[in-house]
């Protein structure tokens, strides 16, 4: 991905040392690892399971390490990706929505910080908070993405940022408010199914961003789309369940299968049209 020397967004807020180090441990075995990884990528708050001492066994250790030497580059990289989303969605909203695009802020933090949706830490993973319209991203996430999820590469990381910004796009369009209203009237299985459609649409929007930034900036290099597709495959609900040694349970899916996540990202990339990302009306995902 060609990102060096390009515009950096002014909407990145850096927070360091917010409340101490990251809690490591407190859970054990493959099941615990997968729970943590689910939190890392999906924005699932597993703080009740990880690091509170009330669940799981084992000795808790605290990592109070300072920000490493790579962090200034990480901050610049995130700022460039966010700037690309601003340019792409600003143009798309004018062309396809007929309204101005309100840019989100991205909070890049180390360890732990506060959001309007609750505490953000290593367990919550990257997430979008509709209450303050901010994206939250822990600096340690990139190491986890590569080393534990097996989804290395700068474009894989950019895809994750674009996915979370995709949730902001949904918020701007009123989609998140509507889905939240619908959730209150559904049983658990239907809530999960609605969540899958919401997440797959964000994947499709990430694909639209990828097409848009390539058209505007010539960003993509050989292998970049493959990096994004690999990341989508690694974090499909079915793949995560299999890797945890569990039976695949479609009723419990909240983000979609590996194939579905790849398919909707590719659909957005091929189309560039927001109407083609209507997962809620799709008969087959």
PDB file of C-alpha atoms in Angstrom:
ATOM      1  CA  UNK A   1       0.000   0.000   0.000  1.00  0.00           C
ATOM      2  CA  UNK A   2       1.437   3.362  -1.009  1.00  0.00           C
ATOM      3  CA  UNK A   3       0.917   5.586   2.005  1.00  0.00           C
ATOM      4  CA  UNK A   4       4.224   7.260   2.863  1.00  0.00           C
ATOM      5  CA  UNK A   5       4.477  10.991   2.268  1.00  0.00           C
ATOM      6  CA  UNK A   6       0.756  11.548   1.851  1.00  0.00           C
ATOM      7  CA  UNK A   7      -1.839  13.683   3.643  1.00  0.00           C
ATOM      8  CA  UNK A   8      -2.429  12.807   7.289  1.00  0.00           C
ATOM      9  CA  UNK A   9      -5.861  13.420   8.777  1.00  0.00           C
ATOM     10  CA  UNK A  10      -6.199  15.997  11.526  1.00  0.00           C
ATOM     11  CA  UNK A  11      -8.945  13.874  13.074  1.00  0.00           C
ATOM     12  CA  UNK A  12      -6.584  11.451  14.812  1.00  0.00           C
ATOM     13  CA  UNK A  13      -6.423  11.927  18.576  1.00  0.00           C
ATOM     14  CA  UNK A  14      -3.505  10.243  20.301  1.00  0.00           C
ATOM     15  CA  UNK A  15      -3.967   9.167  23.923  1.00  0.00           C
ATOM     16  CA  UNK A  16      -1.079   7.622  25.838  1.00  0.00           C
ATOM     17  CA  UNK A  17      -0.778   6.057  29.254  1.00  0.00           C
ATOM     18  CA  UNK A  18      -4.467   6.351  30.011  1.00  0.00           C
ATOM     19  CA  UNK A  19      -4.830   4.516  33.264  1.00  0.00           C
ATOM     20  CA  UNK A  20      -1.957   2.043  33.334  1.00  0.00           C
ATOM     21  CA  UNK A  21      -0.879  -1.020  31.448  1.00  0.00           C
ATOM     22  CA  UNK A  22      -2.768  -3.735  29.652  1.00  0.00           C
ATOM     23  CA  UNK A  23      -3.940  -6.740  31.600  1.00  0.00           C
ATOM     24  CA  UNK A  24      -2.414  -9.931  30.262  1.00  0.00           C
ATOM     25  CA  UNK A  25      -3.523 -13.369  31.397  1.00  0.00           C
ATOM     26  CA  UNK A  26      -6.499 -14.244  33.528  1.00  0.00           C
ATOM     27  CA  UNK A  27      -7.722 -16.718  30.910  1.00  0.00           C
ATOM     28  CA  UNK A  28      -6.178 -19.911  29.702  1.00  0.00           C
ATOM     29  CA  UNK A  29      -6.401 -22.463  26.918  1.00  0.00           C
ATOM     30  CA  UNK A  30      -7.529 -22.095  23.322  1.00  0.00           C
ATOM     31  CA  UNK A  31     -11.041 -21.069  24.310  1.00  0.00           C
ATOM     32  CA  UNK A  32      -9.731 -18.089  26.236  1.00  0.00           C
ATOM     33  CA  UNK A  33      -7.411 -17.097  23.415  1.00  0.00           C
ATOM     34  CA  UNK A  34     -10.244 -17.103  20.906  1.00  0.00           C
ATOM     35  CA  UNK A  35     -12.435 -15.039  23.234  1.00  0.00           C
ATOM     36  CA  UNK A  36      -9.674 -12.449  23.399  1.00  0.00           C
ATOM     37  CA  UNK A  37      -9.172 -12.473  19.639  1.00  0.00           C
ATOM     38  CA  UNK A  38     -12.895 -12.044  19.095  1.00  0.00           C
ATOM     39  CA  UNK A  39     -12.682  -8.938  21.221  1.00  0.00           C
ATOM     40  CA  UNK A  40      -9.613  -7.692  19.409  1.00  0.00           C
ATOM     41  CA  UNK A  41     -11.177  -7.670  15.992  1.00  0.00           C
ATOM     42  CA  UNK A  42     -14.912  -7.547  16.428  1.00  0.00           C
ATOM     43  CA  UNK A  43     -15.149  -4.808  19.015  1.00  0.00           C
ATOM     44  CA  UNK A  44     -16.731  -7.243  21.463  1.00  0.00           C
ATOM     45  CA  UNK A  45     -16.374  -6.053  25.041  1.00  0.00           C
ATOM     46  CA  UNK A  46     -14.917  -9.038  26.864  1.00  0.00           C
ATOM     47  CA  UNK A  47     -13.779  -6.989  29.842  1.00  0.00           C
ATOM     48  CA  UNK A  48     -16.040  -9.091  32.036  1.00  0.00           C
ATOM     49  CA  UNK A  49     -14.025 -12.148  31.045  1.00  0.00           C
ATOM     50  CA  UNK A  50     -10.549 -10.776  30.610  1.00  0.00           C
ATOM     51  CA  UNK A  51      -8.561  -9.074  33.319  1.00  0.00           C
ATOM     52  CA  UNK A  52     -11.236  -8.627  35.989  1.00  0.00           C
ATOM     53  CA  UNK A  53     -10.320 -11.613  38.077  1.00  0.00           C
ATOM     54  CA  UNK A  54     -13.915 -12.707  38.322  1.00  0.00           C
ATOM     55  CA  UNK A  55     -13.714 -15.222  35.509  1.00  0.00           C
ATOM     56  CA  UNK A  56     -10.942 -17.486  34.379  1.00  0.00           C
ATOM     57  CA  UNK A  57      -7.946 -18.653  36.324  1.00  0.00           C
ATOM     58  CA  UNK A  58      -4.258 -18.020  36.327  1.00  0.00           C
ATOM     59  CA  UNK A  59      -1.970 -15.247  37.452  1.00  0.00           C
ATOM     60  CA  UNK A  60      -2.628 -11.830  36.039  1.00  0.00           C
ATOM     61  CA  UNK A  61       0.366  -9.869  34.848  1.00  0.00           C
ATOM     62  CA  UNK A  62       0.376  -6.246  33.850  1.00  0.00           C
ATOM     63  CA  UNK A  63       2.313  -4.886  30.916  1.00  0.00           C
ATOM     64  CA  UNK A  64       3.341  -1.314  31.702  1.00  0.00           C
ATOM     65  CA  UNK A  65       5.626  -1.032  28.687  1.00  0.00           C
ATOM     66  CA  UNK A  66       5.986   2.347  27.069  1.00  0.00           C
ATOM     67  CA  UNK A  67       5.001   3.085  23.502  1.00  0.00           C
ATOM     68  CA  UNK A  68       7.476   1.337  21.245  1.00  0.00           C
ATOM     69  CA  UNK A  69       9.617   2.920  18.559  1.00  0.00           C
ATOM     70  CA  UNK A  70       7.236   1.952  15.756  1.00  0.00           C
ATOM     71  CA  UNK A  71       4.344   3.967  17.144  1.00  0.00           C
ATOM     72  CA  UNK A  72       5.120   7.286  15.400  1.00  0.00           C
ATOM     73  CA  UNK A  73       4.947   5.425  12.075  1.00  0.00           C
ATOM     74  CA  UNK A  74       1.742   3.669  13.138  1.00  0.00           C
ATOM     75  CA  UNK A  75       0.173   7.017  13.961  1.00  0.00           C
ATOM     76  CA  UNK A  76       1.143   8.398  10.554  1.00  0.00           C
ATOM     77  CA  UNK A  77      -0.159   5.286   8.794  1.00  0.00           C
ATOM     78  CA  UNK A  78      -3.518   5.448  10.575  1.00  0.00           C
ATOM     79  CA  UNK A  79      -3.720   9.163   9.805  1.00  0.00           C
ATOM     80  CA  UNK A  80      -3.174   8.542   6.093  1.00  0.00           C
ATOM     81  CA  UNK A  81      -5.798   5.784   5.969  1.00  0.00           C
ATOM     82  CA  UNK A  82      -8.280   7.975   7.815  1.00  0.00           C
ATOM     83  CA  UNK A  83      -7.523  10.865   5.431  1.00  0.00           C
ATOM     84  CA  UNK A  84      -8.259   8.531   2.518  1.00  0.00           C
ATOM     85  CA  UNK A  85     -11.622   7.603   4.031  1.00  0.00           C
ATOM     86  CA  UNK A  86     -12.415  11.302   4.424  1.00  0.00           C
ATOM     87  CA  UNK A  87     -11.652  12.013   0.774  1.00  0.00           C
ATOM     88  CA  UNK A  88     -13.478   8.969  -0.572  1.00  0.00           C
ATOM     89  CA  UNK A  89     -16.620   9.251   1.554  1.00  0.00           C
ATOM     90  CA  UNK A  90     -16.736  13.014   1.132  1.00  0.00           C
ATOM     91  CA  UNK A  91     -16.927  12.538  -2.634  1.00  0.00           C
ATOM     92  CA  UNK A  92     -19.321   9.589  -2.465  1.00  0.00           C
ATOM     93  CA  UNK A  93     -21.754  11.388  -0.167  1.00  0.00           C
ATOM     94  CA  UNK A  94     -21.869  14.319  -2.583  1.00  0.00           C
ATOM     95  CA  UNK A  95     -22.366  12.057  -5.599  1.00  0.00           C
ATOM     96  CA  UNK A  96     -24.595   9.305  -4.217  1.00  0.00           C
ATOM     97  CA  UNK A  97     -26.277  10.743  -1.125  1.00  0.00           C
ATOM     98  CA  UNK A  98     -26.496  14.423  -1.981  1.00  0.00           C
ATOM     99  CA  UNK A  99     -25.355  15.450   1.493  1.00  0.00           C
ATOM    100  CA  UNK A 100     -22.151  16.452   3.220  1.00  0.00           C
ATOM    101  CA  UNK A 101     -20.116  13.765   4.962  1.00  0.00           C
ATOM    102  CA  UNK A 102     -19.341  14.433   8.623  1.00  0.00           C
ATOM    103  CA  UNK A 103     -15.883  13.071   9.366  1.00  0.00           C
ATOM    104  CA  UNK A 104     -15.374  10.880  12.442  1.00  0.00           C
ATOM    105  CA  UNK A 105     -12.472  11.186  14.840  1.00  0.00           C
ATOM    106  CA  UNK A 106     -10.145   8.234  15.379  1.00  0.00           C
ATOM    107  CA  UNK A 107      -8.803   7.792  18.895  1.00  0.00           C
ATOM    108  CA  UNK A 108      -5.470   5.963  18.827  1.00  0.00           C
ATOM    109  CA  UNK A 109      -4.708   4.913  22.375  1.00  0.00           C
ATOM    110  CA  UNK A 110      -2.215   2.896  24.352  1.00  0.00           C
ATOM    111  CA  UNK A 111      -3.494   0.539  27.015  1.00  0.00           C
ATOM    112  CA  UNK A 112      -6.829   1.892  28.147  1.00  0.00           C
ATOM    113  CA  UNK A 113      -9.032   4.935  27.576  1.00  0.00           C
ATOM    114  CA  UNK A 114     -12.592   6.113  28.000  1.00  0.00           C
ATOM    115  CA  UNK A 115     -15.275   6.352  25.353  1.00  0.00           C
ATOM    116  CA  UNK A 116     -18.933   7.321  25.428  1.00  0.00           C
ATOM    117  CA  UNK A 117     -19.651   3.598  24.937  1.00  0.00           C
ATOM    118  CA  UNK A 118     -17.589   2.565  27.973  1.00  0.00           C
ATOM    119  CA  UNK A 119     -13.989   1.674  28.661  1.00  0.00           C
ATOM    120  CA  UNK A 120     -11.789   0.901  25.667  1.00  0.00           C
ATOM    121  CA  UNK A 121      -8.835  -1.413  26.180  1.00  0.00           C
ATOM    122  CA  UNK A 122      -6.958  -4.317  24.626  1.00  0.00           C
ATOM    123  CA  UNK A 123      -9.950  -6.592  25.180  1.00  0.00           C
ATOM    124  CA  UNK A 124     -12.483  -4.444  23.343  1.00  0.00           C
ATOM    125  CA  UNK A 125     -10.509  -4.283  20.107  1.00  0.00           C
ATOM    126  CA  UNK A 126     -11.155  -1.735  17.332  1.00  0.00           C
ATOM    127  CA  UNK A 127     -14.700  -0.414  17.481  1.00  0.00           C
ATOM    128  CA  UNK A 128     -16.948   2.455  16.475  1.00  0.00           C
ATOM    129  CA  UNK A 129     -18.905   4.266  19.187  1.00  0.00           C
ATOM    130  CA  UNK A 130     -22.113   5.863  17.861  1.00  0.00           C
ATOM    131  CA  UNK A 131     -22.553   7.880  21.066  1.00  0.00           C
ATOM    132  CA  UNK A 132     -19.514  10.066  20.337  1.00  0.00           C
ATOM    133  CA  UNK A 133     -19.065   9.099  16.645  1.00  0.00           C
ATOM    134  CA  UNK A 134     -15.438   8.118  17.230  1.00  0.00           C
ATOM    135  CA  UNK A 135     -13.421   5.102  16.111  1.00  0.00           C
ATOM    136  CA  UNK A 136     -11.221   3.576  18.833  1.00  0.00           C
ATOM    137  CA  UNK A 137      -8.027   1.665  18.069  1.00  0.00           C
ATOM    138  CA  UNK A 138      -5.377   0.321  20.462  1.00  0.00           C
ATOM    139  CA  UNK A 139      -1.790   0.688  19.226  1.00  0.00           C
ATOM    140  CA  UNK A 140      -1.095  -2.965  20.104  1.00  0.00           C
ATOM    141  CA  UNK A 141      -3.797  -4.138  17.705  1.00  0.00           C
ATOM    142  CA  UNK A 142      -1.494  -4.272  14.682  1.00  0.00           C
ATOM    143  CA  UNK A 143       0.797  -6.796  16.359  1.00  0.00           C
ATOM    144  CA  UNK A 144      -2.189  -8.983  17.251  1.00  0.00           C
ATOM    145  CA  UNK A 145      -3.567  -8.741  13.721  1.00  0.00           C
ATOM    146  CA  UNK A 146      -0.337 -10.082  12.282  1.00  0.00           C
ATOM    147  CA  UNK A 147       1.022 -12.393  14.951  1.00  0.00           C
ATOM    148  CA  UNK A 148      -2.125 -13.980  16.392  1.00  0.00           C
ATOM    149  CA  UNK A 149      -4.742 -13.611  13.676  1.00  0.00           C
ATOM    150  CA  UNK A 150      -2.343 -14.331  10.815  1.00  0.00           C
ATOM    151  CA  UNK A 151      -3.492 -11.311   8.838  1.00  0.00           C
ATOM    152  CA  UNK A 152      -0.330  -9.349   8.199  1.00  0.00           C
ATOM    153  CA  UNK A 153       0.254  -6.512   5.786  1.00  0.00           C
ATOM    154  CA  UNK A 154      -0.471  -2.803   5.854  1.00  0.00           C
ATOM    155  CA  UNK A 155      -3.563  -3.123   3.670  1.00  0.00           C
ATOM    156  CA  UNK A 156      -5.039  -5.707   6.036  1.00  0.00           C
ATOM    157  CA  UNK A 157      -4.714  -3.111   8.804  1.00  0.00           C
ATOM    158  CA  UNK A 158      -6.170  -0.437   6.528  1.00  0.00           C
ATOM    159  CA  UNK A 159      -9.156  -2.701   5.813  1.00  0.00           C
ATOM    160  CA  UNK A 160      -9.888  -2.907   9.539  1.00  0.00           C
ATOM    161  CA  UNK A 161      -9.825   0.890   9.879  1.00  0.00           C
ATOM    162  CA  UNK A 162     -12.038   1.217   6.794  1.00  0.00           C
ATOM    163  CA  UNK A 163     -14.484  -1.336   8.239  1.00  0.00           C
ATOM    164  CA  UNK A 164     -14.900   0.705  11.418  1.00  0.00           C
ATOM    165  CA  UNK A 165     -15.329   3.887   9.390  1.00  0.00           C
ATOM    166  CA  UNK A 166     -17.963   1.917   7.467  1.00  0.00           C
ATOM    167  CA  UNK A 167     -19.945   1.777  10.698  1.00  0.00           C
ATOM    168  CA  UNK A 168     -19.704   5.562  10.900  1.00  0.00           C
ATOM    169  CA  UNK A 169     -21.096   5.748   7.368  1.00  0.00           C
ATOM    170  CA  UNK A 170     -24.004   3.594   8.552  1.00  0.00           C
ATOM    171  CA  UNK A 171     -24.467   5.980  11.467  1.00  0.00           C
ATOM    172  CA  UNK A 172     -24.515   8.981   9.129  1.00  0.00           C
ATOM    173  CA  UNK A 173     -27.206   7.307   7.030  1.00  0.00           C
ATOM    174  CA  UNK A 174     -29.373   6.460  10.040  1.00  0.00           C
ATOM    175  CA  UNK A 175     -28.841   2.724   9.600  1.00  0.00           C
ATOM    176  CA  UNK A 176     -27.358   2.117  13.049  1.00  0.00           C
ATOM    177  CA  UNK A 177     -30.198   3.946  14.775  1.00  0.00           C
ATOM    178  CA  UNK A 178     -32.729   1.800  12.919  1.00  0.00           C
ATOM    179  CA  UNK A 179     -30.951  -1.477  13.645  1.00  0.00           C
ATOM    180  CA  UNK A 180     -30.688  -0.578  17.323  1.00  0.00           C
ATOM    181  CA  UNK A 181     -34.413   0.097  17.396  1.00  0.00           C
ATOM    182  CA  UNK A 182     -35.106  -3.258  15.754  1.00  0.00           C
ATOM    183  CA  UNK A 183     -32.875  -5.164  18.186  1.00  0.00           C
ATOM    184  CA  UNK A 184     -35.099  -4.279  21.123  1.00  0.00           C
ATOM    185  CA  UNK A 185     -37.959  -6.182  19.489  1.00  0.00           C
ATOM    186  CA  UNK A 186     -36.047  -9.347  18.525  1.00  0.00           C
ATOM    187  CA  UNK A 187     -34.995 -12.603  20.078  1.00  0.00           C
ATOM    188  CA  UNK A 188     -31.313 -13.495  20.359  1.00  0.00           C
ATOM    189  CA  UNK A 189     -31.096 -15.453  17.098  1.00  0.00           C
ATOM    190  CA  UNK A 190     -32.695 -12.628  15.121  1.00  0.00           C
ATOM    191  CA  UNK A 191     -30.453 -10.051  16.806  1.00  0.00           C
ATOM    192  CA  UNK A 192     -27.410 -12.080  15.743  1.00  0.00           C
ATOM    193  CA  UNK A 193     -28.721 -12.327  12.171  1.00  0.00           C
ATOM    194  CA  UNK A 194     -29.257  -8.562  12.066  1.00  0.00           C
ATOM    195  CA  UNK A 195     -25.750  -8.025  13.406  1.00  0.00           C
ATOM    196  CA  UNK A 196     -24.339 -10.175  10.588  1.00  0.00           C
ATOM    197  CA  UNK A 197     -26.046  -8.024   7.965  1.00  0.00           C
ATOM    198  CA  UNK A 198     -24.807  -4.852   9.681  1.00  0.00           C
ATOM    199  CA  UNK A 199     -21.214  -6.080   9.746  1.00  0.00           C
ATOM    200  CA  UNK A 200     -21.247  -7.354   6.172  1.00  0.00           C
ATOM    201  CA  UNK A 201     -22.468  -3.970   4.990  1.00  0.00           C
ATOM    202  CA  UNK A 202     -19.502  -2.362   6.762  1.00  0.00           C
ATOM    203  CA  UNK A 203     -17.258  -4.829   4.907  1.00  0.00           C
ATOM    204  CA  UNK A 204     -18.906  -3.799   1.636  1.00  0.00           C
ATOM    205  CA  UNK A 205     -18.333  -0.142   2.483  1.00  0.00           C
ATOM    206  CA  UNK A 206     -14.671  -0.975   3.168  1.00  0.00           C
ATOM    207  CA  UNK A 207     -14.523  -2.379  -0.362  1.00  0.00           C
ATOM    208  CA  UNK A 208     -16.012   0.838  -1.742  1.00  0.00           C
ATOM    209  CA  UNK A 209     -13.324   2.768   0.107  1.00  0.00           C
ATOM    210  CA  UNK A 210     -10.614   0.550  -1.390  1.00  0.00           C
ATOM    211  CA  UNK A 211     -11.901   1.212  -4.902  1.00  0.00           C
ATOM    212  CA  UNK A 212     -12.218   4.922  -4.213  1.00  0.00           C
ATOM    213  CA  UNK A 213      -8.755   5.422  -2.770  1.00  0.00           C
ATOM    214  CA  UNK A 214      -7.231   3.528  -5.688  1.00  0.00           C
ATOM    215  CA  UNK A 215      -9.069   5.763  -8.163  1.00  0.00           C
ATOM    216  CA  UNK A 216      -8.091   8.939  -6.329  1.00  0.00           C
ATOM    217  CA  UNK A 217      -4.566   8.155  -5.191  1.00  0.00           C
ATOM    218  CA  UNK A 218      -3.316   5.001  -6.937  1.00  0.00           C
ATOM    219  CA  UNK A 219      -2.873   3.551  -3.464  1.00  0.00           C
ATOM    220  CA  UNK A 220      -2.984  -0.166  -4.155  1.00  0.00           C
ATOM    221  CA  UNK A 221       0.035  -2.317  -4.794  1.00  0.00           C
ATOM    222  CA  UNK A 222       0.100  -5.944  -5.998  1.00  0.00           C
ATOM    223  CA  UNK A 223      -1.163  -8.205  -3.231  1.00  0.00           C
ATOM    224  CA  UNK A 224      -3.080  -5.547  -1.304  1.00  0.00           C
ATOM    225  CA  UNK A 225      -6.564  -6.851  -2.082  1.00  0.00           C
ATOM    226  CA  UNK A 226      -5.329 -10.342  -1.245  1.00  0.00           C
ATOM    227  CA  UNK A 227      -4.220  -9.026   2.168  1.00  0.00           C
ATOM    228  CA  UNK A 228      -7.687  -7.651   2.840  1.00  0.00           C
ATOM    229  CA  UNK A 229      -9.337 -10.857   1.652  1.00  0.00           C
ATOM    230  CA  UNK A 230      -7.040 -12.914   3.865  1.00  0.00           C
ATOM    231  CA  UNK A 231      -7.962 -10.766   6.859  1.00  0.00           C
ATOM    232  CA  UNK A 232     -11.655 -11.198   6.059  1.00  0.00           C
ATOM    233  CA  UNK A 233     -11.153 -14.951   5.858  1.00  0.00           C
ATOM    234  CA  UNK A 234      -9.244 -15.167   9.121  1.00  0.00           C
ATOM    235  CA  UNK A 235     -11.967 -13.461  11.132  1.00  0.00           C
ATOM    236  CA  UNK A 236     -15.078 -15.126   9.740  1.00  0.00           C
ATOM    237  CA  UNK A 237     -17.304 -16.548  12.477  1.00  0.00           C
ATOM    238  CA  UNK A 238     -17.069 -20.079  11.099  1.00  0.00           C
ATOM    239  CA  UNK A 239     -13.277 -19.980  10.878  1.00  0.00           C
ATOM    240  CA  UNK A 240     -12.908 -18.652  14.409  1.00  0.00           C
ATOM    241  CA  UNK A 241     -15.197 -21.342  15.780  1.00  0.00           C
ATOM    242  CA  UNK A 242     -13.340 -24.106  13.944  1.00  0.00           C
ATOM    243  CA  UNK A 243      -9.978 -22.785  15.126  1.00  0.00           C
ATOM    244  CA  UNK A 244     -11.329 -22.851  18.671  1.00  0.00           C
ATOM    245  CA  UNK A 245     -12.158 -26.526  18.281  1.00  0.00           C
ATOM    246  CA  UNK A 246     -15.871 -25.793  18.404  1.00  0.00           C
ATOM    247  CA  UNK A 247     -18.739 -26.956  16.226  1.00  0.00           C
ATOM    248  CA  UNK A 248     -19.802 -24.310  13.727  1.00  0.00           C
ATOM    249  CA  UNK A 249     -23.028 -22.725  14.998  1.00  0.00           C
ATOM    250  CA  UNK A 250     -24.612 -20.377  12.434  1.00  0.00           C
ATOM    251  CA  UNK A 251     -27.227 -19.117  14.909  1.00  0.00           C
ATOM    252  CA  UNK A 252     -24.421 -17.675  17.009  1.00  0.00           C
ATOM    253  CA  UNK A 253     -22.751 -15.811  14.129  1.00  0.00           C
ATOM    254  CA  UNK A 254     -22.571 -12.044  14.604  1.00  0.00           C
ATOM    255  CA  UNK A 255     -20.240 -10.979  11.769  1.00  0.00           C
ATOM    256  CA  UNK A 256     -20.663 -13.517   8.984  1.00  0.00           C
ATOM    257  CA  UNK A 257     -18.664 -16.404   7.584  1.00  0.00           C
ATOM    258  CA  UNK A 258     -15.253 -16.005   6.024  1.00  0.00           C
ATOM    259  CA  UNK A 259     -16.755 -16.428   2.550  1.00  0.00           C
ATOM    260  CA  UNK A 260     -19.470 -13.868   3.233  1.00  0.00           C
ATOM    261  CA  UNK A 261     -17.020 -11.273   4.515  1.00  0.00           C
ATOM    262  CA  UNK A 262     -14.812 -11.757   1.487  1.00  0.00           C
ATOM    263  CA  UNK A 263     -17.761 -11.664  -0.894  1.00  0.00           C
ATOM    264  CA  UNK A 264     -19.191  -8.395   0.423  1.00  0.00           C
ATOM    265  CA  UNK A 265     -15.813  -6.666   0.534  1.00  0.00           C
ATOM    266  CA  UNK A 266     -15.238  -7.735  -3.062  1.00  0.00           C
ATOM    267  CA  UNK A 267     -18.729  -6.582  -4.033  1.00  0.00           C
ATOM    268  CA  UNK A 268     -18.065  -3.092  -2.709  1.00  0.00           C
ATOM    269  CA  UNK A 269     -14.660  -2.976  -4.394  1.00  0.00           C
ATOM    270  CA  UNK A 270     -16.064  -4.077  -7.756  1.00  0.00           C
ATOM    271  CA  UNK A 271     -19.120  -1.792  -7.649  1.00  0.00           C
ATOM    272  CA  UNK A 272     -18.313   1.423  -5.808  1.00  0.00           C
ATOM    273  CA  UNK A 273     -22.079   1.954  -5.506  1.00  0.00           C
ATOM    274  CA  UNK A 274     -23.593   2.146  -2.030  1.00  0.00           C
ATOM    275  CA  UNK A 275     -26.890   0.668  -3.202  1.00  0.00           C
ATOM    276  CA  UNK A 276     -25.053  -2.562  -3.986  1.00  0.00           C
ATOM    277  CA  UNK A 277     -24.170  -2.848  -0.295  1.00  0.00           C
ATOM    278  CA  UNK A 278     -27.777  -3.330   0.823  1.00  0.00           C
ATOM    279  CA  UNK A 279     -27.215  -6.460   2.869  1.00  0.00           C
ATOM    280  CA  UNK A 280     -30.531  -5.981   4.655  1.00  0.00           C
ATOM    281  CA  UNK A 281     -32.550  -6.680   1.499  1.00  0.00           C
ATOM    282  CA  UNK A 282     -30.328  -9.463   0.194  1.00  0.00           C
ATOM    283  CA  UNK A 283     -31.986 -12.885  -0.015  1.00  0.00           C
ATOM    284  CA  UNK A 284     -28.606 -14.585   0.147  1.00  0.00           C
ATOM    285  CA  UNK A 285     -25.572 -13.247   1.957  1.00  0.00           C
TER     286      UNK A 285
END
